[in-house]
Amino acid sequence: MKEVILIKNGELALKGMNRCTFEDTLIKNMRRRLSDLGEFNIRKAQSAIYVEPENEDFDFEEALERVKLIFGIAGFSRACCCEKNIEAISKTAVEYLRPVMENIKTFKVESKRADKTFPMKSPEISCEIGGCLLDAFPHLSVDVHNPDEIITVEVRDYAAYIRAGQIHGAGGLPVGTAGSASILISGGIDSPVAAWTMAKRGLRLNAIHFASPPYTSPRAELKVRTLLSKVARYSGRISLGIVPFTEIQEEIGKCCPEDYFTLIMRRMMMRIAEKIAQNSGSLALITGESLGQVASQTLPAIVSTDSVTEMPVLRPLIGMDKEEIIKISRKIDAFETSILPYEDCCTVFTPKHPKTRPTLESCKAAEAKLDIEALVDRAVRGTVFSCVE
């Protein structure tokens, strides 16, 4: 029996004339993610994508686990391929589905006849296969309303496919179909979730992290790499730039009013991130801000940080509360890493009473003593790049 992975791409079916572009990107992403598992072929036909192992060395189980995390896939199934005649379909259904049927009590059969030249209509196929399964497994009964398992038979142009159930995929759009954006990544809970959320909408990610040794330790950078690796399981490879931020924070500490420390720090981060993002081909910046969550995330504070950039700033978490963010963090297996006690530069020089309702004029006055252009230039030139997978 020949097994395949049958991919349903959901939202891509709505892309009209651009659908092929989205599907081709999804297939390219799938090939890259499965490339080390053995020889296989991927093809698309009739609103579905097929992953077909070329030999028995293909790691089918690992492939299923990886497919589950690829954005652009709404659902997928482990399916068996057979000849396109009712005798072959009946025989294959009994043999292939045996492990499933022996462990359930009720089922129903759903059939899809994509090949309209097939002599039996969909209801007739369902009745025939259902009868064969009842004969082979006498303990079973049919329940069309609430079955333990739904058996699907699809008769397509080239062959017939039999499967039990369907596994939910990661959904969203294939990474790369929406362009590239740069995520300002800290070691906290929010920014990895923001990165994952935007990758799900098709963005290819570049990451920017600000390090302030000796105030921050190498373990803080390792923590960020671990968090990005959690996101990369879904998004694929992520470019990471580590920005030297110590000099800037020390200058802010010496030259600026204490209640503006955090605001000016974030304004400097945005200036630096924009330049790095432009150099990497990114079209936007991404942050993990949630409105009102902390003092630097009030609306006036957000306006003050956005004013130093021309590039769009995407904030996918802006309307979420902390519980919603934590739920996603747990889902992508990032939460336990995010709460490790390794401080990032955002916790350095934190003012006792941060300004929550700044004006643009007051921010400019507070940072007036800084040589902003020189500080930003040195930070950009000192950024070290690597990749996380």
XYZ file of C-alpha atoms in Angstrom:
389
model
C 0.000 0.000 0.000
C 1.277 3.448 -0.907
C 0.830 6.097 1.789
C 0.826 9.842 1.137
C 0.282 13.001 3.140
C -2.768 14.784 1.766
C -2.627 18.566 2.359
C -5.636 20.894 2.464
C -4.619 24.534 2.110
C -7.801 26.252 3.314
C -7.468 30.027 3.024
C -5.368 29.810 -0.135
C -8.442 28.697 -2.057
C -9.756 32.267 -1.689
C -6.803 33.908 -3.441
C -8.317 33.815 -6.931
C -5.834 34.535 -9.711
C -2.976 34.682 -7.163
C -3.669 31.234 -5.761
C -0.865 29.523 -7.696
C 1.691 31.947 -6.274
C 0.628 31.139 -2.721
C 0.567 27.393 -3.400
C 3.999 27.462 -5.023
C 5.441 29.272 -1.991
C 3.821 26.749 0.331
C 5.301 23.860 -1.650
C 8.745 25.498 -1.574
C 8.468 25.897 2.212
C 7.376 22.274 2.585
C 10.285 21.002 0.500
C 12.735 22.943 2.631
C 11.244 21.748 5.911
C 11.113 18.072 4.844
C 14.342 17.951 2.845
C 16.368 15.920 5.352
C 13.751 13.195 5.901
C 14.376 11.159 2.745
C 13.328 11.112 -0.890
C 9.837 12.417 -1.647
C 7.798 14.166 -4.286
C 5.335 17.037 -3.791
C 2.634 17.795 -6.339
C -0.588 19.763 -6.417
C -3.839 18.808 -8.104
C -7.546 19.610 -7.664
C -7.286 21.901 -4.605
C -4.957 19.567 -2.737
C -1.227 19.031 -2.308
C 0.313 15.570 -2.043
C 3.528 14.556 -0.311
C 4.507 11.206 -1.817
C 7.469 9.254 -0.361
C 9.779 7.825 -3.021
C 10.962 4.892 -0.883
C 10.602 3.269 2.545
C 13.472 5.310 4.020
C 11.286 8.412 4.180
C 10.589 9.346 7.831
C 6.803 9.518 7.576
C 6.110 10.120 11.272
C 8.525 13.044 11.533
C 7.143 14.476 8.310
C 3.660 14.539 9.838
C 4.985 16.386 12.898
C 6.685 19.003 10.744
C 3.748 19.476 8.395
C 1.634 20.274 11.451
C 3.736 23.429 12.024
C 3.919 24.819 8.487
C 1.897 27.985 7.966
C -0.508 27.859 5.030
C -1.792 24.354 5.787
C -5.341 24.251 7.136
C -5.469 20.492 7.594
C -3.764 17.297 6.509
C -4.255 13.559 6.577
C -2.326 10.357 6.387
C -3.928 8.671 3.392
C -3.565 5.524 1.306
C -3.513 5.634 -2.478
C -5.015 2.891 -4.637
C -6.356 2.173 -8.101
C -9.476 4.023 -9.137
C -12.028 1.206 -9.127
C -14.518 0.198 -6.463
C -12.969 -3.243 -5.880
C -9.518 -1.771 -5.172
C -11.004 0.978 -3.016
C -13.006 -1.541 -0.943
C -10.041 -3.860 -0.414
C -7.673 -1.018 0.460
C -10.156 0.520 2.892
C -10.474 -2.721 4.867
C -6.719 -3.379 4.986
C -5.519 0.182 5.532
C -8.118 1.212 8.097
C -7.943 -1.977 10.197
C -5.933 -0.424 13.094
C -8.479 2.404 13.305
C -11.635 0.342 12.887
C -10.658 -2.214 15.516
C -10.554 0.528 18.166
C -13.816 2.354 17.523
C -17.529 1.530 17.738
C -19.187 3.848 15.223
C -18.232 5.439 11.913
C -19.541 7.018 8.784
C -18.145 7.250 5.256
C -17.940 10.495 3.299
C -17.023 10.339 -0.389
C -15.828 13.006 -2.789
C -15.938 12.287 -6.513
C -13.623 14.870 -8.076
C -13.404 12.705 -11.200
C -16.926 12.954 -12.621
C -16.242 10.139 -15.085
C -16.132 7.620 -12.227
C -19.222 5.402 -12.700
C -20.516 5.647 -9.112
C -21.763 8.845 -7.494
C -20.556 9.951 -4.066
C -23.511 8.511 -2.041
C -23.119 5.195 -3.860
C -19.408 5.066 -3.089
C -20.110 5.763 0.596
C -22.726 3.005 0.774
C -20.472 0.463 -0.925
C -17.411 1.190 1.248
C -19.533 1.411 4.407
C -20.988 -2.021 3.674
C -17.534 -3.527 3.149
C -16.317 -2.106 6.436
C -19.369 -3.425 8.301
C -18.790 -6.897 6.836
C -15.114 -6.828 7.790
C -15.682 -5.430 11.290
C -18.988 -6.801 12.683
C -18.652 -4.930 15.984
C -19.095 -1.599 14.185
C -22.249 0.366 13.502
C -22.921 3.416 11.380
C -23.655 6.761 13.060
C -24.072 9.589 10.574
C -24.554 12.264 13.268
C -21.861 11.664 15.885
C -19.457 8.937 14.720
C -16.267 7.970 16.509
C -14.465 8.273 13.170
C -15.190 9.747 9.762
C -13.787 7.730 6.870
C -13.180 9.751 3.710
C -12.863 8.365 0.193
C -11.691 10.760 -2.504
C -11.806 9.724 -6.140
C -9.491 12.025 -8.063
C -8.097 12.178 -11.580
C -5.109 9.921 -11.015
C -6.144 7.634 -8.158
C -8.404 7.101 -5.160
C -7.434 8.035 -1.619
C -8.723 6.585 1.647
C -8.190 8.280 4.986
C -9.521 8.373 8.516
C -10.013 11.800 10.021
C -8.061 14.981 9.430
C -5.443 16.737 11.550
C -5.644 20.501 12.019
C -2.721 22.381 10.512
C -1.135 25.666 11.610
C -3.377 27.683 9.263
C -2.481 31.156 8.088
C -0.529 31.983 4.944
C 2.736 30.546 3.625
C 5.754 32.372 5.036
C 7.188 34.715 2.423
C 3.942 35.566 0.630
C 3.572 38.849 2.544
C 7.210 39.998 2.294
C 9.691 40.488 5.149
C 9.523 42.370 8.445
C 11.862 42.834 11.410
C 10.760 41.886 14.920
C 12.264 43.666 17.937
C 12.817 40.596 20.093
C 13.372 40.658 23.845
C 13.555 37.759 26.268
C 10.004 38.271 27.489
C 6.666 36.644 26.758
C 5.247 39.124 24.271
C 7.715 39.547 21.395
C 8.017 35.821 20.473
C 4.209 35.672 20.317
C 4.167 38.784 18.113
C 6.760 37.169 15.831
C 4.742 33.952 15.558
C 1.511 35.866 14.916
C 2.955 37.856 12.012
C 4.757 34.851 10.510
C 1.338 33.189 10.444
C 0.165 35.977 8.143
C 2.917 35.180 5.646
C 5.757 37.455 6.784
C 9.352 36.277 6.580
C 11.034 37.279 9.844
C 14.245 39.077 10.639
C 14.936 39.591 14.345
C 16.725 42.400 16.184
C 17.873 42.026 19.780
C 19.513 44.709 21.932
C 22.258 43.505 24.276
C 23.860 45.538 27.065
C 26.829 43.684 28.511
C 27.881 43.639 31.311
C 24.372 44.632 32.490
C 22.942 41.697 30.534
C 24.552 38.254 30.491
C 25.322 35.865 27.596
C 22.516 33.711 28.990
C 20.048 36.448 28.038
C 21.188 36.208 24.413
C 20.998 32.404 24.547
C 17.452 32.752 25.874
C 16.501 34.907 22.881
C 18.000 32.375 20.472
C 16.001 29.613 22.143
C 12.801 31.639 21.850
C 13.458 32.330 18.178
C 14.073 28.636 17.579
C 10.566 27.976 18.947
C 9.141 30.448 16.425
C 11.378 29.113 13.624
C 9.710 25.699 13.872
C 6.734 27.456 12.272
C 8.361 30.280 10.300
C 11.541 28.668 9.045
C 14.956 30.302 9.266
C 15.175 33.675 11.052
C 18.029 36.158 10.649
C 19.096 37.576 14.029
C 20.992 40.814 14.579
C 22.513 41.453 18.034
C 22.834 45.210 18.601
C 25.411 46.572 21.095
C 23.311 48.850 23.277
C 25.453 49.455 26.364
C 26.917 52.789 25.253
C 23.492 54.173 24.388
C 21.955 53.190 27.708
C 24.874 54.664 29.641
C 24.597 57.919 27.693
C 20.848 58.038 28.369
C 21.611 57.487 32.077
C 24.074 60.400 32.108
C 22.308 62.920 29.887
C 18.540 62.468 30.175
C 15.844 62.964 32.856
C 15.231 59.726 34.752
C 11.486 59.570 34.113
C 12.207 59.579 30.347
C 14.825 56.797 30.394
C 12.525 54.076 29.031
C 10.909 56.295 26.416
C 14.220 57.559 25.052
C 15.648 54.040 25.096
C 12.735 52.829 22.972
C 13.059 55.789 20.604
C 16.708 54.880 20.093
C 15.784 51.241 19.547
C 13.289 52.197 16.870
C 15.818 54.393 15.062
C 18.398 51.602 15.047
C 15.887 48.897 14.146
C 14.615 50.905 11.185
C 18.089 51.228 9.693
C 18.852 47.527 10.185
C 15.446 46.594 8.776
C 15.985 48.724 5.695
C 19.356 47.065 5.108
C 17.747 43.596 5.328
C 14.928 44.386 2.896
C 12.232 44.439 5.572
C 9.102 46.431 4.807
C 7.957 46.940 8.412
C 8.933 46.661 12.063
C 7.094 44.386 14.511
C 6.858 44.879 18.278
C 5.155 42.938 21.052
C 3.443 45.924 22.635
C -0.007 45.601 24.197
C -1.855 48.851 24.812
C -1.563 49.989 28.434
C 0.308 46.895 29.630
C 3.262 48.929 30.975
C 4.162 52.617 31.175
C 5.978 52.627 27.829
C 2.930 51.168 26.106
C 0.386 53.906 26.770
C -0.948 55.552 23.632
C 1.058 58.784 24.117
C 4.215 56.705 24.687
C 3.570 54.659 21.532
C 3.041 57.858 19.538
C 6.369 59.195 20.821
C 8.282 56.058 19.760
C 6.599 55.828 16.355
C 7.462 59.444 15.572
C 11.164 58.646 15.028
C 10.520 56.137 12.211
C 8.997 56.297 8.753
C 8.636 52.526 8.423
C 5.253 50.994 9.388
C 5.183 49.428 12.872
C 3.020 46.310 13.234
C 1.706 45.512 16.727
C -0.285 42.268 16.502
C -0.793 42.066 20.279
C -2.006 45.638 20.747
C -5.557 44.634 21.746
C -4.717 41.448 23.673
C -4.600 41.054 27.437
C -1.826 39.151 29.170
C -3.806 35.929 29.511
C -4.466 35.807 25.777
C -0.770 36.352 25.068
C 0.297 33.692 27.568
C -2.109 31.203 26.003
C -0.376 31.567 22.629
C 3.046 31.526 24.308
C 2.226 28.151 25.827
C 0.838 26.900 22.519
C 4.141 27.552 20.726
C 6.156 26.162 23.666
C 7.818 29.519 24.421
C 6.356 30.343 27.835
C 8.700 28.338 30.054
C 11.713 29.834 28.294
C 10.273 33.370 28.412
C 9.955 33.326 32.208
C 13.558 32.267 32.834
C 15.190 34.937 35.048
C 17.758 36.277 32.569
C 17.269 40.039 32.254
C 17.325 41.836 28.915
C 18.285 45.451 28.307
C 14.693 46.645 28.775
C 15.083 46.072 32.520
C 18.327 48.097 32.748
C 18.102 51.685 34.098
C 14.354 51.355 34.668
C 13.045 54.595 36.226
C 11.134 54.500 39.496
C 8.402 56.740 38.077
C 8.350 56.455 34.275
C 6.608 59.084 32.200
C 3.289 57.720 30.948
C 1.858 60.712 29.045
C 4.750 62.271 27.196
C 4.487 64.755 24.346
C 6.718 64.724 21.303
C 8.161 68.068 22.331
C 9.041 66.835 25.837
C 10.698 63.704 24.440
C 12.803 65.733 22.030
C 13.831 68.069 24.839
C 14.702 65.142 27.125
C 17.063 63.592 24.548
C 18.522 66.875 23.283
C 21.958 66.291 24.864
C 22.479 62.984 23.070
C 24.486 62.751 19.843
C 21.728 60.633 18.360
C 23.114 60.225 14.844
C 26.548 59.078 16.032
C 25.135 56.686 18.646
C 22.745 55.104 16.151
C 25.471 54.795 13.503
C 27.895 53.031 15.871
C 25.171 50.645 17.061
C 24.173 49.714 13.509
C 27.800 49.182 12.439
C 28.458 47.059 15.544
C 25.481 44.737 14.997
C 26.456 41.070 14.629
C 24.276 38.848 12.456
C 23.582 35.111 12.491
C 20.735 32.726 11.692
C 18.381 30.768 13.932
C 16.574 27.653 12.717
